[in-house]
Amino acid sequence: MYSSSEGLSSLPEAAELARRLSANTQGETLFDIASRGRYATDASIYQIMPVGVFVPRTAQDIGIAIDIARDLKIPLLPRGGGTSQCGQTTGAALVIDTSKHYRRVLAFDRDAMTVQVEPGIVLDHLNAYLKPHGLWYPVDVSTSAQATLGGMAGNNSCGSRSIAYGNMVHNVLAAEAWLSDGSNVRFGRVDQLGAKEAAIADFVRDLAASQRDEIDLRWPKVMRRVGGYNLDIFRPQSERPYTSDGSVNLAHLLIGAEGTLGFTRTLTLKLAPLPGHKVLGVVNYPSFHAAMDSAQHIVKLGPSAVELVDRTMIELSRANPAFRPTIDAALIGEPQAILLVEFSGGDKAVLLKQLKQLVELMGELKLPGSVVEMRDEAPQKALWEVRKAGLNIMMSLKGDGKPVSFIEDCAVPLEHLAEYTDALTEVFRRHGSKGTWYAHASVGTLHVRPILDMRQGGPGGGAHKMRSIAEEASALVRKFKGAYSGEHGDGLCRGEWIAWQFGPRINEAFRAIKQHLDPINLMNPGKIIDPPKMDDASLFRYAPGYKTIALKPVFDWSAWNVQNDPATETTTAPGTGGDASGGFAKAVEMCNNNGHCRKFDAGTMCPSYRVTRDEQHLTRGRANTLRLALSNQLGEQGFTSDAVRDAMDLCVGCKGCKRDCPTGIDMAKMKLEFTAHDKARHGHTLKDRLIAHLPAYARLASAAPWLFNLRETLPGAKRLAERWLGLSAQRSLPRFRRDTFRRVAPHIGLATRADVLKADKPVVLFVDTFNGSFESENATAAVRVLQAAGYTVHAASRPGAALCCGRTYLAAGMPEQAKANARELLKALLPFAQRGIAVVGLEPSCLLTMRDEMLVMGLGDDAKTLADQALLLEEFLAREAKAGRFAPRFKPAAQAMRVHGHCHQKAFGAIQPVLDVLKLIPGAQPTLIESSCCGMAGSFGYEASHHEVSMQMAELSLLPAVREAPDAIIVADGTSCRHQIADGAQREALHVARVLADHLG
């Protein structure tokens, strides 16, 4: 078997593996360097290049792959979401990704409350399937939106509510798996096994009997113990038995085995009724110690969860615009820690009584007035979402020092929790670091990551400190009779501690189990049995000596080009981090592979992944591709290679990641940076130039619109345009018109520059190219609405030409032209902004450019002054209405209203204002269409190469929702969004300005 990743893909065996997989299966075979690189990492600190990647479509594909790999003696590595914290899903093996296709529900029994699934199904998807039946799978891990059931089984996952429902192992009834010899075995209750499975059970039973005394002596007695193999199924040691009736289930041997014993084919799971009601008490503490000390008392009240959020996570959450309102609502003053205490059940009156008891308990503990009571579902759900993002929020610290996962899941008895955390904090302090904490306080499991710089070698480097801290932490775990591995498994960072935890005799028993089920060491070698040292620098993603290429970025990324102090978490000044790419590489490296971008249930990101389910087209996949290129791991062409271009191709620039990514990855801006370099090297196409210069020739086109609209009217023109320009013949284009806003402006009572500067209620309207040239009725409607409320409206302009934000130039990879436009825009608008006059825009992508890209174009503090006054129309109106300054007379609404949010509106939190201003119309009850990107994304949806993907994005939720509301007014502020709705659903969508204007009394 191979033990090193050096040159594996070029070995004859690897080439033969790829050939045979392609010839004999229906799956996808990915052996190129970029694909392998994207699968070389998980959410741990490690990186090991796999032999190749196989994405099976069927069970037969997996069985064939196992046979081929066994024949060629190439190891296998099962993978789901790739979110392992400890390196379980990295290895020099054939990675088999089950998450794309192998994810069906196979059988469901409502009465028995059981379900059988394929391992690639995501927990949230399963629970969405079960919800209409009043059931759920209650192992609610924080990564529920991306964690697959197979991965959860491999790690013996736990979740926030394990105090009520137990770990993964307590909720698995049966498992089918392929062994390395190709046989398919079904593990379940030992009294119901077949002959082969019964022989395995007898072997394990005999091992347990021979190690009886060692098991009694060395096995941790806490529920949160997930290290090694579950040899104790025949002699249970946990405070929570494996089964409720005392039976033995051989499937539990596979749970927590990290894919080292077999490859899971199916899982049969035990379900639970959905709690009818939940209430939440958020306890605010003046000290971290007080929070830890009180947990042992709180659990006596019978909560379903008790979760810690420390001060560091509070502050990092408040720094994320998506999370700040939620976390602020949970705080009283400036607490050093909070505990989320949940009570759930069928009788809300009982839960409210428990919540009252919590308040009384805090009074008895000399903390009166410390509880924020959340009785309604919406605020509870929002706060749990922040809590679930906790580990990833912690990784948003800028600089090379990062919170490192290696001792984060130690579990100790609750009565020792406060003493243990105090002692561990002192360990960190001695080593010049500080831990970021949050915990499953109900079960004594702590998520704690000391901040270390793994790129520094030598005695003071990250690896050396990691070893020292681990040794001292292990001594504390032994002192308090806990488990070194309490939740996230062993993998590469805790594998070597298995022998320390269980002793040499039990460790040899584990080896015997591995040898019995996988004698050829085919299944995920190097995990649990014979693992490497945790601090083997050759396995690190960022090893000492890690370097990036020199690059002169077109944008200012200096905010990421910093270093940090591990003890205080303070960062140096922007631009002082020593990054050869000016901070761009460090911004890319903020991705820690947490996989939050794999979610499907809500939010915007990542629309292309939602369609393709390909790692390549995922925010994480793109970030990894960029990182590999910037660190010179993708060959000579590197940053502007075909591999990077292919990965960035389907990024629609939605900015969903800017808002939703816990570590702040802004892939939209990264794509603009890449595109500028790529076009500088390879040149611009005719299509690029046509799109980029649209604002420049739009005015000319309005003089002879029939000429510029020939593509829409001349037979055969659409096909020619597709052939010559790459614009899809299936897509209509915006129609040029004579009655542009510039031509109608003199007739609608607009104020002069001088008038607006001295007005009592001034506002400056920025009319972008799209609303000015193609949909001028939106701009005139905005003027009507503002004037009806008494505002003095001035339309900003410059002599001889319209103002433009430069967005089309940015998208086409022409940053200098974009900056020139931005400077003109700033010159025209700055005098108003300096006077505190709002600059109001209609098109989200254009107006919000002032609050985003213009801030990193080297325009100085003036750009920030403009950004502070730049508002979308709905933002301005909502603000003014709240202040009592906007109150025109509206006619009652006669139709329902469905609102689709532009991606950039969502990214900047500007959707709620749309709903708020529509509610000013009497009787209006606007509802938001829960959708991701519409699929147009500027020119993306017009391009022939992207048309199919564009329509698939739209069909995920937007277009079906529009069709389901035939009598509703469809509101969409994005010009591209309206175009997509017109093309895909044959419905006219209206800008909010038109809706408001149509309802003026």
Short mmCIF file of C-alpha atoms in Angstrom, two decimals, residues 101-381:
data_model
loop_
_atom_site.label_atom_id
_atom_site.label_comp_id
_atom_site.label_asym_id
_atom_site.label_seq_id
_atom_site.Cartn_x
_atom_site.Cartn_y
_atom_site.Cartn_z
CA HIS A 101 -25.38 10.93 -6.16
CA TYR A 102 -25.40 8.24 -3.48
CA ARG A 103 -27.86 10.00 -1.16
CA ARG A 104 -31.32 8.46 -1.39
CA VAL A 105 -33.86 7.56 1.25
CA LEU A 106 -34.34 3.83 0.65
CA ALA A 107 -37.06 2.90 3.12
CA PHE A 108 -39.18 4.70 5.71
CA ASP A 109 -41.45 3.24 8.39
CA ARG A 110 -43.50 5.91 10.12
CA ASP A 111 -44.99 3.57 12.69
CA ALA A 112 -41.67 1.97 13.63
CA MET A 113 -39.97 5.38 13.42
CA THR A 114 -37.08 4.06 11.32
CA VAL A 115 -35.50 5.08 8.04
CA GLN A 116 -32.89 3.47 5.79
CA VAL A 117 -30.61 5.80 3.84
CA GLU A 118 -27.58 5.83 1.60
CA PRO A 119 -24.55 7.38 3.33
CA GLY A 120 -24.27 10.47 1.11
CA ILE A 121 -27.53 12.04 2.27
CA VAL A 122 -27.15 15.28 4.25
CA LEU A 123 -28.72 15.46 7.71
CA ASP A 124 -30.81 18.56 6.99
CA HIS A 125 -32.11 16.97 3.79
CA LEU A 126 -33.16 13.86 5.69
CA ASN A 127 -34.86 15.94 8.35
CA ALA A 128 -36.69 17.95 5.68
CA TYR A 129 -37.98 14.63 4.31
CA LEU A 130 -39.08 13.53 7.78
CA LYS A 131 -40.62 16.80 8.99
CA PRO A 132 -44.05 16.35 7.34
CA HIS A 133 -44.32 13.08 9.25
CA GLY A 134 -43.60 14.75 12.59
CA LEU A 135 -40.22 13.01 12.97
CA TRP A 136 -36.55 13.90 12.86
CA TYR A 137 -33.13 12.34 13.21
CA PRO A 138 -32.00 13.98 16.45
CA VAL A 139 -28.19 13.82 16.22
CA ASP A 140 -28.20 17.52 15.39
CA VAL A 141 -24.59 18.35 14.64
CA SER A 142 -23.64 21.97 14.00
CA THR A 143 -22.77 21.11 10.40
CA SER A 144 -26.24 19.65 9.77
CA ALA A 145 -26.58 21.58 6.50
CA GLN A 146 -23.56 19.82 4.98
CA ALA A 147 -22.75 16.74 7.10
CA THR A 148 -23.68 13.44 5.49
CA LEU A 149 -25.05 10.55 7.52
CA GLY A 150 -22.15 8.37 6.38
CA GLY A 151 -19.63 10.88 7.68
CA MET A 152 -21.57 11.25 10.92
CA ALA A 153 -21.50 7.49 11.36
CA GLY A 154 -17.79 7.40 10.63
CA ASN A 155 -17.10 9.97 13.36
CA ASN A 156 -19.80 8.85 15.82
CA SER A 157 -21.16 12.39 15.76
CA CYS A 158 -23.00 13.83 18.72
CA GLY A 159 -24.60 17.26 18.45
CA SER A 160 -25.99 19.86 20.80
CA ARG A 161 -28.84 17.73 22.13
CA SER A 162 -26.97 14.54 22.93
CA ILE A 163 -27.92 14.92 26.59
CA ALA A 164 -31.47 14.10 25.48
CA TYR A 165 -30.93 11.81 22.49
CA GLY A 166 -27.42 10.36 22.75
CA ASN A 167 -24.68 10.12 20.14
CA MET A 168 -24.82 8.71 16.63
CA VAL A 169 -24.09 5.25 17.96
CA HIS A 170 -27.21 5.35 20.13
CA ASN A 171 -29.38 6.06 17.09
CA VAL A 172 -28.16 3.52 14.52
CA LEU A 173 -30.09 0.25 14.27
CA ALA A 174 -28.28 -1.44 11.37
CA ALA A 175 -25.59 -0.86 8.77
CA GLU A 176 -24.70 -2.54 5.51
CA ALA A 177 -21.09 -2.26 4.41
CA TRP A 178 -18.62 -3.54 1.86
CA LEU A 179 -15.53 -5.14 3.35
CA SER A 180 -12.19 -4.97 1.61
CA ASP A 181 -12.67 -8.45 0.17
CA GLY A 182 -15.69 -7.12 -1.72
CA SER A 183 -18.29 -8.90 0.39
CA ASN A 184 -21.43 -7.09 1.47
CA VAL A 185 -22.28 -7.58 5.14
CA ARG A 186 -25.25 -6.47 7.20
CA PHE A 187 -24.50 -5.53 10.79
CA GLY A 188 -27.35 -5.38 13.29
CA ARG A 189 -28.49 -7.06 16.51
CA VAL A 190 -26.19 -9.97 17.28
CA ASP A 191 -29.15 -12.32 17.75
CA GLN A 192 -30.27 -11.63 14.17
CA LEU A 193 -26.99 -11.88 12.24
CA GLY A 194 -26.11 -14.02 9.28
CA ALA A 195 -23.26 -16.54 9.42
CA LYS A 196 -20.47 -14.21 8.26
CA GLU A 197 -21.60 -11.39 10.52
CA ALA A 198 -22.05 -13.74 13.47
CA ALA A 199 -18.46 -14.90 13.08
CA ILE A 200 -17.31 -11.30 13.26
CA ALA A 201 -19.44 -10.79 16.38
CA ASP A 202 -17.93 -13.89 18.02
CA PHE A 203 -14.43 -12.61 17.27
CA VAL A 204 -15.13 -9.20 18.82
CA ARG A 205 -16.92 -10.80 21.82
CA ASP A 206 -13.91 -12.98 22.51
CA LEU A 207 -11.58 -9.96 22.27
CA ALA A 208 -13.75 -8.01 24.73
CA ALA A 209 -13.74 -10.95 27.13
CA SER A 210 -9.97 -11.23 26.98
CA GLN A 211 -9.65 -7.50 27.74
CA ARG A 212 -12.32 -7.43 30.45
CA ASP A 213 -10.10 -6.00 33.18
CA GLU A 214 -8.41 -3.50 30.88
CA ILE A 215 -11.77 -2.26 29.62
CA ASP A 216 -13.03 -1.77 33.18
CA LEU A 217 -9.83 0.03 34.16
CA ARG A 218 -9.08 2.25 31.17
CA TRP A 219 -12.33 2.91 29.34
CA PRO A 220 -13.64 6.47 29.89
CA LYS A 221 -16.95 6.40 31.72
CA VAL A 222 -18.34 9.54 30.04
CA MET A 223 -20.93 9.45 27.25
CA ARG A 224 -18.80 11.61 24.97
CA ARG A 225 -16.09 9.05 24.15
CA VAL A 226 -15.55 8.47 20.44
CA GLY A 227 -11.90 7.33 20.27
CA GLY A 228 -10.80 3.94 18.98
CA TYR A 229 -13.28 1.18 18.13
CA ASN A 230 -16.40 0.40 20.16
CA LEU A 231 -14.98 -2.80 21.61
CA ASP A 232 -17.09 -2.23 24.73
CA ILE A 233 -20.37 -3.03 22.97
CA PHE A 234 -20.04 -6.38 24.75
CA ARG A 235 -19.13 -4.69 28.04
CA PRO A 236 -20.66 -1.18 28.04
CA GLN A 237 -18.81 1.46 30.04
CA SER A 238 -20.62 4.68 29.15
CA GLU A 239 -23.05 6.45 31.43
CA ARG A 240 -25.53 6.02 28.56
CA PRO A 241 -25.86 2.38 27.38
CA TYR A 242 -25.57 1.60 23.67
CA THR A 243 -29.11 0.19 23.61
CA SER A 244 -32.15 0.78 25.77
CA ASP A 245 -32.89 -2.94 26.23
CA GLY A 246 -29.35 -4.15 26.92
CA SER A 247 -29.02 -5.95 23.58
CA VAL A 248 -25.79 -5.89 21.57
CA ASN A 249 -25.78 -4.45 18.05
CA LEU A 250 -22.78 -5.22 15.85
CA ALA A 251 -23.53 -2.14 13.69
CA HIS A 252 -22.18 -0.09 16.58
CA LEU A 253 -18.71 -1.47 15.84
CA LEU A 254 -18.70 0.52 12.57
CA ILE A 255 -19.87 3.74 14.19
CA GLY A 256 -16.81 5.89 14.87
CA ALA A 257 -14.55 3.57 12.86
CA GLU A 258 -13.77 6.39 10.36
CA GLY A 259 -14.13 4.16 7.33
CA THR A 260 -11.26 1.91 8.41
CA LEU A 261 -13.27 -1.31 8.74
CA GLY A 262 -15.64 -1.13 5.80
CA PHE A 263 -17.36 1.16 3.31
CA THR A 264 -20.89 1.98 4.41
CA ARG A 265 -23.57 0.95 1.93
CA THR A 266 -26.72 1.78 3.92
CA LEU A 267 -27.66 2.94 7.42
CA THR A 268 -30.87 2.14 9.26
CA LEU A 269 -31.61 4.88 11.76
CA LYS A 270 -33.80 5.30 14.82
CA LEU A 271 -35.98 8.40 14.60
CA ALA A 272 -37.61 10.56 17.25
CA PRO A 273 -40.78 12.65 17.37
CA LEU A 274 -40.23 16.30 16.60
CA PRO A 275 -40.54 18.32 19.81
CA GLY A 276 -43.86 20.14 19.81
CA HIS A 277 -42.42 23.19 21.54
CA LYS A 278 -39.09 24.70 22.56
CA VAL A 279 -38.13 27.56 24.83
CA LEU A 280 -34.67 29.01 25.31
CA GLY A 281 -33.02 30.76 28.19
CA VAL A 282 -29.81 32.63 27.41
CA VAL A 283 -27.81 33.03 30.62
CA ASN A 284 -25.31 35.90 30.63
CA TYR A 285 -22.24 35.43 32.85
CA PRO A 286 -19.70 37.92 34.21
CA SER A 287 -16.94 35.31 33.93
CA PHE A 288 -16.14 32.21 31.95
CA HIS A 289 -15.57 30.25 35.15
CA ALA A 290 -19.06 31.06 36.41
CA ALA A 291 -20.59 29.67 33.22
CA MET A 292 -18.64 26.44 33.47
CA ASP A 293 -19.36 26.01 37.16
CA SER A 294 -23.11 26.45 36.76
CA ALA A 295 -23.52 23.78 34.07
CA GLN A 296 -23.63 20.96 36.63
CA HIS A 297 -26.59 22.66 38.32
CA ILE A 298 -28.45 23.56 35.14
CA VAL A 299 -28.54 19.98 33.83
CA LYS A 300 -30.61 18.98 36.87
CA LEU A 301 -33.49 21.05 35.45
CA GLY A 302 -33.82 18.59 32.54
CA PRO A 303 -32.79 20.71 29.55
CA SER A 304 -32.47 19.27 26.06
CA ALA A 305 -29.31 21.34 25.44
CA VAL A 306 -26.84 23.50 27.34
CA GLU A 307 -24.38 25.23 24.99
CA LEU A 308 -21.58 27.69 25.71
CA VAL A 309 -20.61 30.74 23.65
CA ASP A 310 -17.55 32.59 24.97
CA ARG A 311 -16.55 36.22 24.66
CA THR A 312 -14.34 35.65 21.63
CA MET A 313 -17.14 34.01 19.71
CA ILE A 314 -19.57 36.73 20.81
CA GLU A 315 -17.31 39.41 19.36
CA LEU A 316 -16.59 37.50 16.16
CA SER A 317 -20.33 36.92 15.69
CA ARG A 318 -21.01 40.61 16.20
CA ALA A 319 -18.43 41.38 13.51
CA ASN A 320 -20.41 39.34 10.97
CA PRO A 321 -23.33 41.39 9.57
CA ALA A 322 -25.44 38.26 9.17
CA PHE A 323 -25.10 37.35 12.83
CA ARG A 324 -24.84 40.64 14.73
CA PRO A 325 -28.56 41.42 15.24
CA THR A 326 -29.16 37.91 16.49
CA ILE A 327 -26.31 37.79 19.00
CA ASP A 328 -27.06 41.31 20.26
CA ALA A 329 -30.62 40.27 21.10
CA ALA A 330 -29.24 37.55 23.39
CA LEU A 331 -26.92 39.79 25.44
CA ILE A 332 -27.34 41.67 28.68
CA GLY A 333 -24.50 44.15 28.96
CA GLU A 334 -21.04 42.80 28.14
CA PRO A 335 -20.99 39.17 29.32
CA GLN A 336 -17.80 37.12 29.22
CA ALA A 337 -19.81 34.03 28.27
CA ILE A 338 -23.38 32.93 27.66
CA LEU A 339 -25.07 29.56 28.01
CA LEU A 340 -27.93 28.61 25.70
CA VAL A 341 -30.27 26.49 27.82
CA GLU A 342 -33.06 24.83 25.84
CA PHE A 343 -36.12 22.99 27.12
CA SER A 344 -38.22 21.03 24.63
CA GLY A 345 -41.31 18.83 24.72
CA GLY A 346 -44.99 18.55 23.93
CA ASP A 347 -46.43 20.80 26.65
CA LYS A 348 -45.31 24.42 26.43
CA ALA A 349 -46.67 25.19 29.89
CA VAL A 350 -44.26 22.65 31.35
CA LEU A 351 -41.39 24.20 29.38
CA LEU A 352 -42.24 27.69 30.58
CA LYS A 353 -42.20 26.37 34.13
CA GLN A 354 -38.70 24.95 33.51
CA LEU A 355 -37.62 28.30 32.06
CA LYS A 356 -38.88 29.99 35.22
CA GLN A 357 -36.90 27.49 37.30
CA LEU A 358 -33.79 28.45 35.32
CA VAL A 359 -34.35 32.12 36.17
CA GLU A 360 -34.80 31.18 39.83
CA LEU A 361 -31.67 29.03 39.79
CA MET A 362 -29.60 31.92 38.47
CA GLY A 363 -30.89 34.02 41.33
CA GLU A 364 -29.81 31.35 43.79
CA LEU A 365 -26.38 31.33 42.13
CA LYS A 366 -26.18 35.10 42.75
CA LEU A 367 -26.82 35.99 39.09
CA PRO A 368 -30.26 37.63 39.16
CA GLY A 369 -31.44 39.30 35.98
CA SER A 370 -29.00 37.32 33.85
CA VAL A 371 -31.44 35.37 31.66
CA VAL A 372 -32.81 36.47 28.29
CA GLU A 373 -36.00 34.46 27.80
CA MET A 374 -36.81 33.40 24.24
CA ARG A 375 -40.26 31.84 24.08
CA ASP A 376 -40.92 32.19 20.35
CA GLU A 377 -39.43 29.96 17.67
CA ALA A 378 -37.95 32.59 15.31
CA PRO A 379 -35.38 34.18 17.68
CA GLN A 380 -34.45 30.74 19.01
CA LYS A 381 -33.79 29.40 15.52
#
